[in-house]
Amino acid sequence: MITATFHKYNLEFKRPSGTSRGVLKTKETYILQLFEEGKKGIGECGLFKGLSVDDTPNYESKLQWVCNHIHLGLPKLLEETVAFPSIQFGLEQAFLSLRSENKYQLFPSNFTKKEDPISINGLIWMGDKAFMKTQIKEKIAQGFSCIKMKIGAINFEEELALLKYIRSQFSVKLMTLRVDANGAFLPQEALEKLKRLSEFDLHSIEQPIKQGQVEEMAKLCENTPLPIALDEELIGVFDIEKKKQLIQTIQPQYIILKPSLVAGFKGSKEWIDIADENEIGWWITSALESNIGLNAISQWTYTLDNKMPQGLGTGALFTNNFESPLEVKNGSLFYNKTSSWNFNLD
């Protein structure tokens, strides 16, 4: 007989991390564990306060309901948790983990067996100009050839100056630059700002305006001098026909998939298939999960064989993350076979 429990776990940032939504000091998450005949499965329900569509007062009661009804099995539980994408993702992980030979290897591949790495971007958090410049130098020294810079929190001219500094040091051949506005621009100013940003040979900009402004976003994607990637825009869209309609209406250059926010592997794969049908690029990003969730996302991402740098390097942000074989070296994520897991919820 299968049983389940969940455990709330607060991840502590090593240093406060700035976004256009404010400064993050802690990240709340939930670990789901399944038990059956001496075996254990582990999954992470990566609730993201203020961003997840399932950030609701009844989140924990829904998780408890899931644990009480775990005998229903994965397909039925996914049906019953449509409005809770992070719980769906935790369930997918936990059932895969339970059925796997090694509970931490959900998708055995050359990533886990031969330490074949995944190329990732280095993330530059928002802060004052000096702090951001320090981070940029650190990422370059660490061997990253793709940097993603969060913008929209400090003076726009200062952000342009930072991008100018990077480009003065590294040509587009040596360094790929992405920026993420997290919806910080107003629709009436966005196109002009995109024009100025495009002077720095950027790969793309994520979510220039707030989600939900479909007509304005469609106009931007049609006229932009800089490739636009939808991110938050995908959150809360569960119906496959609505997904198709959104993509066909906006026609972005890219979409970005965070499994914790878009209903796990199944929900992400639906978006990927729609993007492929419409010749739209995509990549996968973690959403500040612990190493439990990051491990699952990384192993799955490797199987997709997308050669673009992915957004999977957030595991080292926390002081109390679970020790794991995941390591970032030379701008890539590795699964170090000589390292072991230390999974302790205390």
Coordinates of C-alpha atoms in Angstrom, one line a residue:
M1 CA 0.0 0.0 0.0
I2 CA 1.3 3.4 -0.9
T3 CA 1.3 6.3 1.6
A4 CA 2.4 9.9 1.4
T5 CA 3.6 12.8 3.6
F6 CA 4.7 16.4 2.9
H7 CA 7.1 18.6 4.7
K8 CA 7.3 22.4 4.4
Y9 CA 10.9 23.6 4.0
N10 CA 12.3 27.1 4.0
L11 CA 15.3 27.7 1.8
E12 CA 17.5 30.6 3.0
F13 CA 19.3 32.8 0.4
K14 CA 23.0 33.2 1.0
R15 CA 22.5 36.9 0.2
P16 CA 19.2 38.7 -0.5
S17 CA 18.4 38.4 -4.2
G18 CA 16.8 41.2 -6.1
T19 CA 14.0 41.0 -8.7
S20 CA 11.6 43.6 -10.1
R21 CA 9.1 42.1 -7.6
G22 CA 11.3 42.9 -4.6
V23 CA 14.2 41.3 -2.7
L24 CA 14.0 37.6 -1.8
K25 CA 15.5 36.4 1.5
T26 CA 13.8 33.1 1.9
K27 CA 12.0 30.7 -0.5
E28 CA 9.2 28.4 0.8
T29 CA 8.9 25.0 -0.7
Y30 CA 7.3 21.6 0.0
I31 CA 8.9 18.2 -0.1
L32 CA 6.5 15.3 -1.0
Q33 CA 7.5 11.8 0.0
L34 CA 5.9 8.5 -1.1
F35 CA 6.3 5.2 0.7
E36 CA 5.6 1.7 -0.6
E37 CA 7.0 -1.7 0.5
G38 CA 10.2 -0.3 1.8
K39 CA 10.8 2.1 -1.1
K40 CA 10.7 5.8 -1.0
G41 CA 9.9 8.4 -3.7
I42 CA 10.8 12.1 -3.3
G43 CA 9.4 15.1 -5.2
E44 CA 9.4 18.9 -4.7
C45 CA 6.3 21.1 -4.9
G46 CA 8.0 24.3 -5.6
L47 CA 5.4 26.9 -4.7
F48 CA 6.7 30.4 -5.7
K49 CA 5.0 33.0 -3.5
G50 CA 3.6 36.0 -5.5
L51 CA 4.2 34.3 -8.9
S52 CA 2.7 30.8 -8.8
V53 CA -1.0 30.6 -9.8
D54 CA -1.4 28.1 -6.9
D55 CA -0.2 30.6 -4.3
T56 CA -3.5 30.3 -2.4
P57 CA -4.5 30.0 1.3
N58 CA -5.7 26.4 0.7
Y59 CA -2.4 25.2 -0.7
E60 CA -1.4 23.1 2.3
S61 CA -4.9 21.6 2.7
K62 CA -4.7 20.6 -1.0
L63 CA -1.4 18.9 -0.4
Q64 CA -2.8 17.1 2.6
W65 CA -5.8 16.0 0.4
V66 CA -3.3 14.6 -2.1
C67 CA -1.4 12.7 0.6
N68 CA -4.7 11.3 1.9
H69 CA -5.7 10.2 -1.6
I70 CA -2.4 9.1 -2.9
H71 CA -3.9 5.6 -3.6
L72 CA -5.8 7.1 -6.5
G73 CA -2.6 7.0 -8.6
L74 CA -0.8 9.7 -10.7
P75 CA -3.2 10.1 -13.6
K76 CA -6.2 10.7 -11.4
L77 CA -4.3 12.9 -9.0
L78 CA -3.1 15.1 -11.9
E79 CA -6.7 15.5 -12.9
E80 CA -7.7 16.6 -9.4
T81 CA -4.8 19.2 -9.1
V82 CA -5.1 21.1 -12.3
A83 CA -5.2 24.4 -10.4
F84 CA -2.0 23.5 -8.5
P85 CA 0.8 23.1 -11.1
S86 CA 3.6 22.9 -8.5
I87 CA 1.7 20.0 -6.7
Q88 CA 1.3 18.3 -10.1
F89 CA 5.1 18.6 -10.7
G90 CA 5.9 17.3 -7.2
L91 CA 3.6 14.3 -7.9
E92 CA 5.3 13.5 -11.2
Q93 CA 8.7 13.6 -9.6
A94 CA 7.7 11.5 -6.5
F95 CA 6.0 8.8 -8.6
L96 CA 9.0 8.6 -11.0
S97 CA 11.4 8.5 -8.0
L98 CA 9.4 5.7 -6.3
R99 CA 9.4 3.6 -9.5
S100 CA 13.1 4.2 -10.2
E101 CA 16.0 1.9 -9.3
N102 CA 17.7 4.9 -7.7
K103 CA 15.2 7.4 -6.2
Y104 CA 17.4 10.4 -7.3
Q105 CA 17.8 9.2 -10.9
L106 CA 14.5 9.9 -12.6
F107 CA 15.8 10.0 -16.1
P108 CA 19.0 7.9 -16.4
S109 CA 21.1 9.2 -19.3
N110 CA 24.6 10.3 -20.1
F111 CA 24.0 13.3 -17.9
T112 CA 23.9 11.1 -14.8
K113 CA 26.0 8.2 -16.1
K114 CA 28.8 9.9 -18.0
E115 CA 28.7 13.4 -16.5
D116 CA 27.8 14.9 -19.9
P117 CA 27.0 18.5 -18.9
I118 CA 24.1 20.9 -19.7
S119 CA 25.1 24.4 -20.9
I120 CA 23.5 27.0 -18.7
N121 CA 23.3 30.8 -18.3
G122 CA 24.9 32.7 -15.5
L123 CA 22.3 34.7 -13.6
I124 CA 22.9 38.3 -12.6
W125 CA 20.6 39.5 -9.8
M126 CA 19.3 43.0 -9.5
G127 CA 21.0 45.4 -7.2
D128 CA 23.0 48.7 -7.5
K129 CA 25.3 49.2 -10.3
A130 CA 28.5 48.2 -8.4
F131 CA 26.9 44.9 -7.1
M132 CA 25.7 44.0 -10.6
K133 CA 29.1 44.7 -12.1
T134 CA 30.7 42.5 -9.4
Q135 CA 28.4 39.6 -10.3
I136 CA 29.1 40.1 -14.0
K137 CA 32.9 39.8 -13.4
E138 CA 32.4 36.7 -11.2
K139 CA 30.3 35.0 -13.9
I140 CA 32.8 35.7 -16.6
A141 CA 35.6 34.4 -14.3
Q142 CA 33.6 31.3 -13.7
G143 CA 33.6 30.5 -17.5
F144 CA 30.1 31.4 -18.5
S145 CA 29.6 32.2 -22.1
C146 CA 25.9 33.1 -21.6
I147 CA 24.8 35.6 -19.1
K148 CA 21.2 36.5 -18.1
M149 CA 20.8 39.9 -16.4
K150 CA 17.6 40.9 -14.6
I151 CA 16.6 44.5 -15.5
G152 CA 13.8 46.8 -14.5
A153 CA 14.7 47.6 -10.9
I154 CA 17.4 50.3 -11.2
N155 CA 17.7 53.3 -13.5
F156 CA 17.4 52.2 -17.1
E157 CA 20.4 54.2 -18.2
E158 CA 22.6 52.4 -15.6
E159 CA 21.4 49.1 -16.9
L160 CA 22.3 50.1 -20.4
A161 CA 25.7 51.2 -19.1
L162 CA 26.2 47.7 -17.6
L163 CA 25.3 46.0 -20.9
K164 CA 27.7 48.4 -22.7
Y165 CA 30.5 47.4 -20.3
I166 CA 29.9 43.7 -21.0
R167 CA 29.9 44.3 -24.7
S168 CA 33.1 46.4 -24.5
Q169 CA 34.8 43.4 -23.0
F170 CA 33.2 40.5 -24.9
S171 CA 31.9 40.4 -28.5
V172 CA 28.7 38.6 -29.4
K173 CA 30.8 35.7 -30.5
L174 CA 32.3 35.3 -27.1
M175 CA 29.3 36.1 -24.9
T176 CA 25.6 35.6 -25.3
L177 CA 23.6 38.1 -23.4
R178 CA 20.0 37.7 -22.2
V179 CA 17.9 40.1 -20.2
D180 CA 14.8 39.5 -18.1
A181 CA 12.5 42.4 -17.4
N182 CA 9.9 40.4 -15.4
G183 CA 7.2 42.6 -16.9
A184 CA 8.8 45.9 -15.7
F185 CA 8.2 48.0 -18.9
L186 CA 5.0 49.9 -19.6
P187 CA 3.4 49.1 -23.0
Q188 CA 3.8 52.6 -24.2
E189 CA 7.5 52.8 -23.5
A190 CA 8.5 49.1 -24.3
L191 CA 9.3 49.4 -28.0
E192 CA 11.6 52.4 -27.5
K193 CA 13.4 50.5 -24.7
L194 CA 13.7 47.4 -26.8
K195 CA 15.3 49.5 -29.6
R196 CA 17.9 50.8 -27.2
L197 CA 18.6 47.4 -25.7
S198 CA 19.0 45.9 -29.2
E199 CA 22.1 48.0 -29.7
F200 CA 24.0 45.5 -27.6
D201 CA 23.4 42.4 -29.7
L202 CA 21.2 40.7 -27.1
H203 CA 20.0 37.1 -27.6
S204 CA 16.5 37.9 -26.2
I205 CA 14.5 39.7 -23.6
E206 CA 12.1 37.9 -21.3
Q207 CA 8.6 39.3 -20.6
P208 CA 9.2 43.0 -21.3
I209 CA 5.6 43.9 -20.2
K210 CA 3.4 42.4 -17.6
Q211 CA 1.5 39.2 -18.6
G212 CA -2.1 39.4 -19.6
Q213 CA -1.7 42.2 -22.1
V214 CA -2.0 39.9 -25.1
E215 CA -2.7 42.5 -27.8
E216 CA 0.1 44.7 -26.7
M217 CA 2.5 41.8 -26.4
A218 CA 1.5 40.6 -29.9
K219 CA 2.3 44.1 -31.3
L220 CA 5.6 44.1 -29.5
C221 CA 6.6 40.7 -30.9
E222 CA 5.6 41.7 -34.4
N223 CA 7.7 45.0 -34.3
T224 CA 10.5 44.2 -31.9
P225 CA 14.1 44.7 -33.0
L226 CA 15.0 42.1 -30.3
P227 CA 13.7 38.6 -29.8
I228 CA 11.1 38.3 -27.1
A229 CA 10.6 35.3 -24.8
L230 CA 7.4 34.7 -23.0
D231 CA 7.8 33.6 -19.4
E232 CA 5.1 34.7 -16.9
E233 CA 2.7 34.9 -19.8
L234 CA 2.4 31.1 -19.7
I235 CA 1.5 30.8 -16.1
G236 CA -2.1 29.8 -15.3
V237 CA -2.9 28.7 -18.9
F238 CA -3.8 25.0 -18.5
D239 CA -6.2 24.2 -21.4
I240 CA -4.3 23.0 -24.5
E241 CA -6.5 24.9 -26.9
K242 CA -5.9 28.1 -24.9
K243 CA -2.2 27.5 -25.0
K244 CA -2.4 27.2 -28.8
Q245 CA -4.5 30.3 -29.1
L246 CA -2.0 32.3 -26.9
I247 CA 1.0 31.3 -28.9
Q248 CA -0.7 31.8 -32.3
T249 CA -2.0 35.2 -31.2
I250 CA 1.3 36.6 -29.7
Q251 CA 3.7 34.7 -32.0
P252 CA 6.8 35.2 -29.7
Q253 CA 10.3 34.4 -30.8
Y254 CA 10.8 32.2 -27.7
I255 CA 9.0 30.7 -24.8
I256 CA 10.6 29.8 -21.4
L257 CA 9.3 26.9 -19.4
K258 CA 9.5 26.6 -15.6
P259 CA 8.0 23.1 -14.8
S260 CA 7.0 24.2 -11.3
L261 CA 4.8 27.0 -12.7
V262 CA 3.4 25.3 -15.8
A263 CA 2.3 21.9 -14.5
G264 CA 5.4 19.9 -14.6
F265 CA 6.8 17.6 -17.3
K266 CA 3.4 17.1 -18.9
G267 CA 2.4 20.7 -19.0
S268 CA 5.8 21.8 -20.2
K269 CA 5.8 19.2 -23.0
E270 CA 2.5 20.5 -24.2
W271 CA 4.0 24.0 -24.5
I272 CA 7.1 22.6 -26.3
D273 CA 5.0 20.8 -28.9
I274 CA 3.0 23.9 -29.6
A275 CA 6.1 26.0 -29.9
D276 CA 7.7 23.4 -32.3
E277 CA 4.6 23.4 -34.4
N278 CA 4.8 27.2 -34.7
E279 CA 8.6 27.3 -35.2
I280 CA 9.1 29.1 -32.0
G281 CA 12.3 28.5 -29.9
W282 CA 12.2 27.5 -26.2
W283 CA 14.4 26.6 -23.2
I284 CA 13.9 25.3 -19.7
T285 CA 14.4 27.3 -16.5
S286 CA 14.2 26.3 -12.8
A287 CA 12.2 28.5 -10.4
L288 CA 14.3 28.6 -7.3
E289 CA 13.6 25.0 -6.3
S290 CA 15.9 23.1 -3.9
N291 CA 18.3 20.5 -5.4
I292 CA 15.4 18.0 -5.3
G293 CA 13.4 19.9 -7.9
L294 CA 16.5 21.1 -9.8
N295 CA 17.7 17.6 -10.1
A296 CA 14.4 16.4 -11.7
I297 CA 14.3 19.4 -14.0
S298 CA 17.9 19.0 -15.1
Q299 CA 17.7 15.3 -15.8
W300 CA 14.5 15.8 -17.8
T301 CA 16.0 18.8 -19.7
Y302 CA 19.0 16.7 -20.8
T303 CA 16.6 14.2 -22.5
L304 CA 15.1 17.0 -24.6
D305 CA 18.5 17.6 -26.4
N306 CA 18.1 21.4 -26.6
K307 CA 21.6 22.8 -27.2
M308 CA 20.8 26.4 -26.1
P309 CA 22.0 27.4 -22.6
Q310 CA 19.3 26.5 -20.1
G311 CA 18.3 28.4 -16.9
L312 CA 19.4 25.7 -14.4
G313 CA 22.1 27.2 -12.2
T314 CA 20.2 28.3 -9.0
G315 CA 21.1 25.4 -6.7
A316 CA 24.0 27.3 -5.1
L317 CA 21.9 30.3 -4.0
F318 CA 20.8 28.8 -0.6
T319 CA 22.7 28.2 2.6
N320 CA 20.6 25.1 3.5
N321 CA 20.1 23.3 0.2
F322 CA 20.3 19.5 0.2
E323 CA 23.7 18.3 -0.7
S324 CA 23.6 16.7 -4.2
P325 CA 25.8 15.7 -7.1
L326 CA 24.8 18.8 -9.1
E327 CA 27.7 21.1 -9.7
V328 CA 28.2 24.2 -11.9
K329 CA 31.6 24.3 -13.6
N330 CA 32.7 26.4 -16.6
G331 CA 29.2 27.6 -17.4
S332 CA 27.7 24.1 -17.4
L333 CA 25.7 22.0 -15.0
F334 CA 27.3 18.6 -14.2
Y335 CA 26.1 15.5 -12.3
N336 CA 29.2 14.5 -10.3
K337 CA 29.0 10.7 -9.8
T338 CA 31.6 10.9 -7.0
S339 CA 29.3 13.1 -4.9
S340 CA 26.4 11.8 -2.9
W341 CA 23.1 13.1 -1.7
N342 CA 22.5 14.3 1.8
F343 CA 18.7 14.5 2.1
N344 CA 17.8 15.7 5.6
L345 CA 14.6 17.6 6.3
D346 CA 15.6 18.6 9.9

